[in-house]
Tab-separated table of C-alpha atoms in Angstrom:
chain	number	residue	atom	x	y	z
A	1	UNK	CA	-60.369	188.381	82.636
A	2	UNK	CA	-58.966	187.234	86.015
A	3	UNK	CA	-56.245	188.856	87.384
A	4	UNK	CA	-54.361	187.257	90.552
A	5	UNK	CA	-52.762	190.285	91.259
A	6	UNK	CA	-56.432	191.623	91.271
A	7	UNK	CA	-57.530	188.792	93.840
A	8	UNK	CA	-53.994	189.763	96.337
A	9	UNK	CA	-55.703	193.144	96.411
A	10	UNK	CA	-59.366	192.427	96.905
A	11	UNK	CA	-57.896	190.360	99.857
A	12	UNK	CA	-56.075	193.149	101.577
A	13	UNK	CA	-59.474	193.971	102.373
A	14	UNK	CA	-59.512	191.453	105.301
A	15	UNK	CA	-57.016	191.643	108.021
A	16	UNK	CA	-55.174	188.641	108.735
A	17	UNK	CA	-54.606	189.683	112.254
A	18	UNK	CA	-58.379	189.965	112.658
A	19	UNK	CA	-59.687	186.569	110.743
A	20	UNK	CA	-57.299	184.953	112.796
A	21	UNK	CA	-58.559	186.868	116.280
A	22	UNK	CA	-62.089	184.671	114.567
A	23	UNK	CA	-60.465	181.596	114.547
A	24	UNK	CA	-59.287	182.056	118.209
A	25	UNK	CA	-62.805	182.929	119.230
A	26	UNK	CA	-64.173	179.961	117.830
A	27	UNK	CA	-61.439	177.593	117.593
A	28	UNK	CA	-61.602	177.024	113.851
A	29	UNK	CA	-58.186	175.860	113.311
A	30	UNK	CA	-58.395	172.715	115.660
A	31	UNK	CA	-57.958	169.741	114.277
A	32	UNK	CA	-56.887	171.745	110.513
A	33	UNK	CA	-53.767	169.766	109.862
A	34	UNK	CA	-52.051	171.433	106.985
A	35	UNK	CA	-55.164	173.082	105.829
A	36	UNK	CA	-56.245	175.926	107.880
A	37	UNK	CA	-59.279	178.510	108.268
A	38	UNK	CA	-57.296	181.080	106.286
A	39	UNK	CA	-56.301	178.302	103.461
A	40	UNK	CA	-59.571	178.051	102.952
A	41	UNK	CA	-61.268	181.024	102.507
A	42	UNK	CA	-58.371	182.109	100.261
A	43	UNK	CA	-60.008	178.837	98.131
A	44	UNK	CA	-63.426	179.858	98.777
A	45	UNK	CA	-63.045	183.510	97.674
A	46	UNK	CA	-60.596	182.534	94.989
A	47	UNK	CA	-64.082	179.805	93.423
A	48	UNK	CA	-66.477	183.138	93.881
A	49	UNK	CA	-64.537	185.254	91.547
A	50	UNK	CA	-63.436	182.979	88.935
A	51	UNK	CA	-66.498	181.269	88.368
A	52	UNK	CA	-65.023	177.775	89.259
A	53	UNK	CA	-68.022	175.459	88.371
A	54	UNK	CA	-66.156	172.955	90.691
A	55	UNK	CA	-63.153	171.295	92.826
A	56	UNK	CA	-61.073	170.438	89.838
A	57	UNK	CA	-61.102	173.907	87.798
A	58	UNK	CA	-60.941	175.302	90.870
A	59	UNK	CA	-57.672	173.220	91.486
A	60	UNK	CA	-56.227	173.879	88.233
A	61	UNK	CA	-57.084	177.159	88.339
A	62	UNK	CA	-55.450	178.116	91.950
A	63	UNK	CA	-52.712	176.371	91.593
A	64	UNK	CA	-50.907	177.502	88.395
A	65	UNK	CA	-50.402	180.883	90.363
A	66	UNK	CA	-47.499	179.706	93.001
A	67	UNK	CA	-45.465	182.693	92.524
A	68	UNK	CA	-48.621	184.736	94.015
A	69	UNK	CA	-48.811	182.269	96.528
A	70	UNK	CA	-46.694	183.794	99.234
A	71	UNK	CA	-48.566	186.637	98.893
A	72	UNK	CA	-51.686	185.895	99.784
A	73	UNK	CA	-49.946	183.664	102.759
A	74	UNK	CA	-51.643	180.379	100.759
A	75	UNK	CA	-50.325	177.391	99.568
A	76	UNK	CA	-50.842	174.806	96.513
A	77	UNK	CA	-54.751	172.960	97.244
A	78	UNK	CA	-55.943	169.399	97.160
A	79	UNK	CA	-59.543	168.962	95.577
A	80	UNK	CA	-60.054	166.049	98.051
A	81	UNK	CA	-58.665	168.099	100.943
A	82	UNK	CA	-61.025	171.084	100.039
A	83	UNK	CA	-63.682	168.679	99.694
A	84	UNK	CA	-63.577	167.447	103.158
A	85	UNK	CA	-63.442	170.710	104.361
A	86	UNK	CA	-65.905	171.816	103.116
A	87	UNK	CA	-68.042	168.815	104.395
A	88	UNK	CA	-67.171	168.675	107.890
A	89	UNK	CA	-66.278	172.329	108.986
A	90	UNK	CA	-68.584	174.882	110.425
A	91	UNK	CA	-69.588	177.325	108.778
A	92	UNK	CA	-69.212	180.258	111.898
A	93	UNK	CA	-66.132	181.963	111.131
A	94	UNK	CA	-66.783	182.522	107.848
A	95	UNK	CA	-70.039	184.190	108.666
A	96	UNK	CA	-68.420	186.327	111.635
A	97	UNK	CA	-65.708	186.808	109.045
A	98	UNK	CA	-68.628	188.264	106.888
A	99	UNK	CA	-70.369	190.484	109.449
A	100	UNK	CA	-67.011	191.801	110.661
A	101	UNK	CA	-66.479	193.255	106.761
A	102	UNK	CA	-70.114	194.550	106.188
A	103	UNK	CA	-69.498	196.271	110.177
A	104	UNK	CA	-66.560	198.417	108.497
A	105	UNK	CA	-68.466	199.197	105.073
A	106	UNK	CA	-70.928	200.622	107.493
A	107	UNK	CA	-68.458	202.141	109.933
A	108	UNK	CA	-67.030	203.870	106.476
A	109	UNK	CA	-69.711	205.252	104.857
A	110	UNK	CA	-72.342	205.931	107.719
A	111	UNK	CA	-71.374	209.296	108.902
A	112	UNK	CA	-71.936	210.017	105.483
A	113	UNK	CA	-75.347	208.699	105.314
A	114	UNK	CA	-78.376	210.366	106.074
A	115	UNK	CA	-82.071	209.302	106.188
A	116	UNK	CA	-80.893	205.992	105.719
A	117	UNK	CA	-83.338	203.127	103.746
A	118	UNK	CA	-82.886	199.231	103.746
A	119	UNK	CA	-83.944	196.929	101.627
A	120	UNK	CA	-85.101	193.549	103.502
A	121	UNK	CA	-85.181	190.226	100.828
A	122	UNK	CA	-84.407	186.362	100.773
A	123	UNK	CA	-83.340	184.562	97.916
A	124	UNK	CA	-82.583	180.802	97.216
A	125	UNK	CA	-79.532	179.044	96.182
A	126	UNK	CA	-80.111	175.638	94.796
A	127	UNK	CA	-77.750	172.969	95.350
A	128	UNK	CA	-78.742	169.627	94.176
A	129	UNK	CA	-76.436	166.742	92.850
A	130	UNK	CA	-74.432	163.545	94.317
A	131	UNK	CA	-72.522	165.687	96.734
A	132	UNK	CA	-75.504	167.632	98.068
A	133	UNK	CA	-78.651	165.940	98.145
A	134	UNK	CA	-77.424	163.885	101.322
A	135	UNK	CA	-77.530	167.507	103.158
A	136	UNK	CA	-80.100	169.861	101.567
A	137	UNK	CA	-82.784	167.095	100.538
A	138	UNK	CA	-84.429	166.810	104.344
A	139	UNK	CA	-85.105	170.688	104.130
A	140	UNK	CA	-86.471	171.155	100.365
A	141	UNK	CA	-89.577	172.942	99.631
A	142	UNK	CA	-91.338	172.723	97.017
A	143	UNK	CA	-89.712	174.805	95.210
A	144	UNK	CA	-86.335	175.110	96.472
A	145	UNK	CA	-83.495	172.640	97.220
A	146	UNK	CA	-80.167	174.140	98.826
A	147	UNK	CA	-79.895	177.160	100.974
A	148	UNK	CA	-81.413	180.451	101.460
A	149	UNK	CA	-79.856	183.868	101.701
A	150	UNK	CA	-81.670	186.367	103.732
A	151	UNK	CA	-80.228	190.301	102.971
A	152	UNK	CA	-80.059	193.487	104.186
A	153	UNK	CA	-79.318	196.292	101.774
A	154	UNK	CA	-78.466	199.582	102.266
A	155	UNK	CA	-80.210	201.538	99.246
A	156	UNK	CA	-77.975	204.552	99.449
A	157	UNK	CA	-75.146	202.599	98.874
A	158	UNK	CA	-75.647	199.244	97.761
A	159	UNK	CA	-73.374	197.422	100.398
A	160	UNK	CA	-74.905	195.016	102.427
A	161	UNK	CA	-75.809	195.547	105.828
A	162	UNK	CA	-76.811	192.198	107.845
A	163	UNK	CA	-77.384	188.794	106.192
A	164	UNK	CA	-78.062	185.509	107.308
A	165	UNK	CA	-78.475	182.078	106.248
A	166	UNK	CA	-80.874	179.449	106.738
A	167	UNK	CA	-82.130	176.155	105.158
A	168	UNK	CA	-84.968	177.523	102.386
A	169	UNK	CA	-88.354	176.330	104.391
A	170	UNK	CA	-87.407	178.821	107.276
A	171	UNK	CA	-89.948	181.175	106.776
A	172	UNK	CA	-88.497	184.795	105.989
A	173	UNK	CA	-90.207	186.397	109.590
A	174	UNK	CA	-87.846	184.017	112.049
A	175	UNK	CA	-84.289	185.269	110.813
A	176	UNK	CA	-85.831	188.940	110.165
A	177	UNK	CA	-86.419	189.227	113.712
A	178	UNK	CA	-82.402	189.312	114.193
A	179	UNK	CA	-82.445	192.438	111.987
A	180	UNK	CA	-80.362	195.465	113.641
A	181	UNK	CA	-82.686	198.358	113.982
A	182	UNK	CA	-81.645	201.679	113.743
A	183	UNK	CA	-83.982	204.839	114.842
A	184	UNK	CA	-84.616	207.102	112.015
A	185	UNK	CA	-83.911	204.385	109.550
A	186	UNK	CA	-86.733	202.981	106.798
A	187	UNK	CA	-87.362	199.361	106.044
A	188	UNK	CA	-88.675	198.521	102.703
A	189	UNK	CA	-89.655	194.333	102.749
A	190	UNK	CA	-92.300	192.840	101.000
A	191	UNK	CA	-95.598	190.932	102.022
A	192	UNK	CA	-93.575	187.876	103.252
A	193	UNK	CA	-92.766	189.685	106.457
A	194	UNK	CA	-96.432	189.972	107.748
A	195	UNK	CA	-95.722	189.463	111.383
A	196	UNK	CA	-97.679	192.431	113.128
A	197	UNK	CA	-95.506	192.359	116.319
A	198	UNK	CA	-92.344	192.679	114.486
A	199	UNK	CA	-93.707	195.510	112.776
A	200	UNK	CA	-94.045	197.056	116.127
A	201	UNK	CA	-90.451	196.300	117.479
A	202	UNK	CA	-89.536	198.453	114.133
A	203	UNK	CA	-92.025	201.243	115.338
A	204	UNK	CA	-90.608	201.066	119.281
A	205	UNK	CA	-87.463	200.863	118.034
A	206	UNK	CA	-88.035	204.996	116.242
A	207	UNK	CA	-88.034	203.420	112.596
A	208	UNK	CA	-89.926	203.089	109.633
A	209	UNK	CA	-90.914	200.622	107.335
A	210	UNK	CA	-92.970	200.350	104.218
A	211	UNK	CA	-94.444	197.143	103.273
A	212	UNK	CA	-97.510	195.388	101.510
A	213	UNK	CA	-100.601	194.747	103.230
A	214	UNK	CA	-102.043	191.167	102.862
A	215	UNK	CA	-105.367	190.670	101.354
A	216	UNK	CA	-106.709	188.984	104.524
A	217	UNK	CA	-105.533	191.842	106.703
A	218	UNK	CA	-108.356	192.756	109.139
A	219	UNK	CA	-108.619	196.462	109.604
A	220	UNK	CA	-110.720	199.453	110.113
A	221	UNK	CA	-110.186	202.672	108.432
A	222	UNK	CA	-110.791	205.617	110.879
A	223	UNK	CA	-109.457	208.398	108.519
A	224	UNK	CA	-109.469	209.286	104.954
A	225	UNK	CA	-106.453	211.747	103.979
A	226	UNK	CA	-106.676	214.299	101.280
A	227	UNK	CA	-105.050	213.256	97.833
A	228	UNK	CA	-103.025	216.143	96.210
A	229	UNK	CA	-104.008	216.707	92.786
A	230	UNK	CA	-100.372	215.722	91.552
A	231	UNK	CA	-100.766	212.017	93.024
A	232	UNK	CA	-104.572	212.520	91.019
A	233	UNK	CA	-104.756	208.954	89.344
A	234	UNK	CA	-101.264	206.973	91.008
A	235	UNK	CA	-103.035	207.710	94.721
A	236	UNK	CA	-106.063	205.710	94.561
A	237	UNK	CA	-106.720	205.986	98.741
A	238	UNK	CA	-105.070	207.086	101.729
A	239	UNK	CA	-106.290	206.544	104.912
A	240	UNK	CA	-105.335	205.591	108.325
A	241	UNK	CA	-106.571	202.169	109.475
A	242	UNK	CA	-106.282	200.101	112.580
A	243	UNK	CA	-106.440	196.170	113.134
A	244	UNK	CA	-109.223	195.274	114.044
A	245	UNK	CA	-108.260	191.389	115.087
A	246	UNK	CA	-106.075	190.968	118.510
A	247	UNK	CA	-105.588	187.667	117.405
A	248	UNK	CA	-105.084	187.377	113.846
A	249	UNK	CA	-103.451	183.627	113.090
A	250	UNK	CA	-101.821	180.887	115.056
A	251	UNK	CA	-103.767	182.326	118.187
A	252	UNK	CA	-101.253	184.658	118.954
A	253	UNK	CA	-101.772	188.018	120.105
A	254	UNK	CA	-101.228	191.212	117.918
A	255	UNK	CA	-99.499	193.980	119.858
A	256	UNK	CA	-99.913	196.505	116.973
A	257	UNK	CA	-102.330	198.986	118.605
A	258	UNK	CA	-101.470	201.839	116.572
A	259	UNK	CA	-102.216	203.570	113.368
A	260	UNK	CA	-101.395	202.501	110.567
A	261	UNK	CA	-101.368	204.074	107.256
A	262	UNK	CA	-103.013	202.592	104.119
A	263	UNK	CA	-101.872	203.793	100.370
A	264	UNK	CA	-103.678	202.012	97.242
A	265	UNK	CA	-101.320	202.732	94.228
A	266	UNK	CA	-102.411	202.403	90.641
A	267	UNK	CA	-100.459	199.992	88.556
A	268	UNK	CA	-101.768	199.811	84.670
A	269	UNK	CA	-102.526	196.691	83.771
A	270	UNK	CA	-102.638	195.020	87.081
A	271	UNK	CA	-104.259	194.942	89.946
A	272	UNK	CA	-103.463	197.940	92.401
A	273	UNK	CA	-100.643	197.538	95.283
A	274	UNK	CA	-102.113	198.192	99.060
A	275	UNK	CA	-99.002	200.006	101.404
A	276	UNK	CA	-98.542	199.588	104.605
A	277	UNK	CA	-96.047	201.717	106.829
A	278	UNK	CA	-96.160	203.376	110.293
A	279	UNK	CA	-95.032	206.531	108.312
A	280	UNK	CA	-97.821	208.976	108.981
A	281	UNK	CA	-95.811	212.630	108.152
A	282	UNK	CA	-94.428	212.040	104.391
A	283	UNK	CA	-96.811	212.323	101.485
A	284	UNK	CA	-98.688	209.448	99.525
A	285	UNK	CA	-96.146	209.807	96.802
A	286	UNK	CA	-93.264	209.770	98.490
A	287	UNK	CA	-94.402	206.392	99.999
């Protein structure tokens, strides 16, 4: 059950003093009237956790807590107020707002961590109705209406490290590119993020990454490595391969020069899964 007291707390989290320094930066507050930046992300936040399934619950729902109110330095909340808020305001602070926190999660817990691995993914939030199809209908794909969310995870500890969003028929490679690298860090992404010369800024940049080769990918193998008789019948191949193509699609040119390495894993019941990574020390399994 919903506590408010529980909500006052999550939201000590966040700094006034610094969402406001946010609002300054990007002048978020002009033209706010009696319903300011901080007003409503209290709302915002306050709809996430209780599971308002819209404006008028989410009314309701606020609003019967006023002795919590001065609290959380919030006031009462108009549906229609919210609503046009919603509509018309940018979106910018509250992303900054959402960097800034994942920044100090990091800050936190990375002189903890050690061999660091991130988990790269997109996923699609569908928004379709009265009130959105005026906005998200122009960008729909064929499967997806709305928005999509693009991730960074941090495996060791499950907070998120970067994210980004976009409308859903930006293809996953474009916002990826943005990705902070870190040297010494692995990056785990599927087959969506073929894009060669990316994969190359990752290798420059003194990280790893572990992906899924496509089936049209044009390479050589120039070595076969030795499987261990513990990976006997989960290793299917590993070898070192090259691309063979400088220009493989869209006639541009594909800066990967290097090695590669190639693992074939057995899956029963399906058809194998072909690994890709510029990780040429650790062993087959361990990939």
């Amino acid at each position: 059950m919903f506590r408010i007291s529980t909500f006052h707390q999550i939201m000590k989290g966040l700094p006034r003093s610094s969402f406001d320094q946010l609002v300054k930066k990007h002048k978020a507050d002009k033209y706010c009237k009696g319903f300011g930046p901080w007003q409503h992300l209290i709302a915002m936040v306050y709809a996430q956790l209780t599971n308002a399934e819209g404006l008028r619950p989410l009314e309701a729902g606020f609003n019967q807590h006023m002795a919590q109110h001065y609290h959380l330095n919030a006031r009462c909340i108009r549906r229609a107020t919210l609503a046009d808020a919603n509509e018309t305001r940018s979106i910018t602070v509250f992303n900054e707002t959402a960097n800034w926190l994942i920044s100090k999660v990091a800050g936190t817990l990375g002189k903890q961590a050690r061999d660091l691995v991130y988990l790269l993914d997109s996923t699609s939030i569908t928004l379709k109705g009265r009130e959105f199809d005026r906005w998200t209908m122009d960008h729909a794909t064929r499967h997806t209406q709305g928005l999509k969310l693009h991730l960074l995870l941090d495996a060791k500890t499950q907070t998120p490290s970067w994210q980004t969003i976009t409308a859903p028929n930006i293809n996953d490679v474009l916002p990826a590119r943005a990705v902070p690298l870190r040297a010494g860090a692995l990056y785990v992404f599927d087959k969506g993020y073929c894009d060669y010369n990316w994969w190359r800024l990752i290798d420059q940049a003194q990280a790893t990454f572990v992906t899924r080769f496509k089936r049209n990918a044009n390479v050589v193998a120039e070595d076969v490595l030795e499987i261990p008789a513990e990976a006997a019948g989960t290793i299917l191949s590993d070898e070192l391969v090259r691309f063979k193509n400088k220009t493989p699609g869209g006639r541009r040119r594909n800066h990967y020069d290097k090695q590669l390495r190639r693992v074939t894993v057995a899956r029963p019941g399906a058809a194998p899964l072909v690994f890709a990574t510029n990780d040429l020390q650790s062993t087959a399994l361990e990939i």
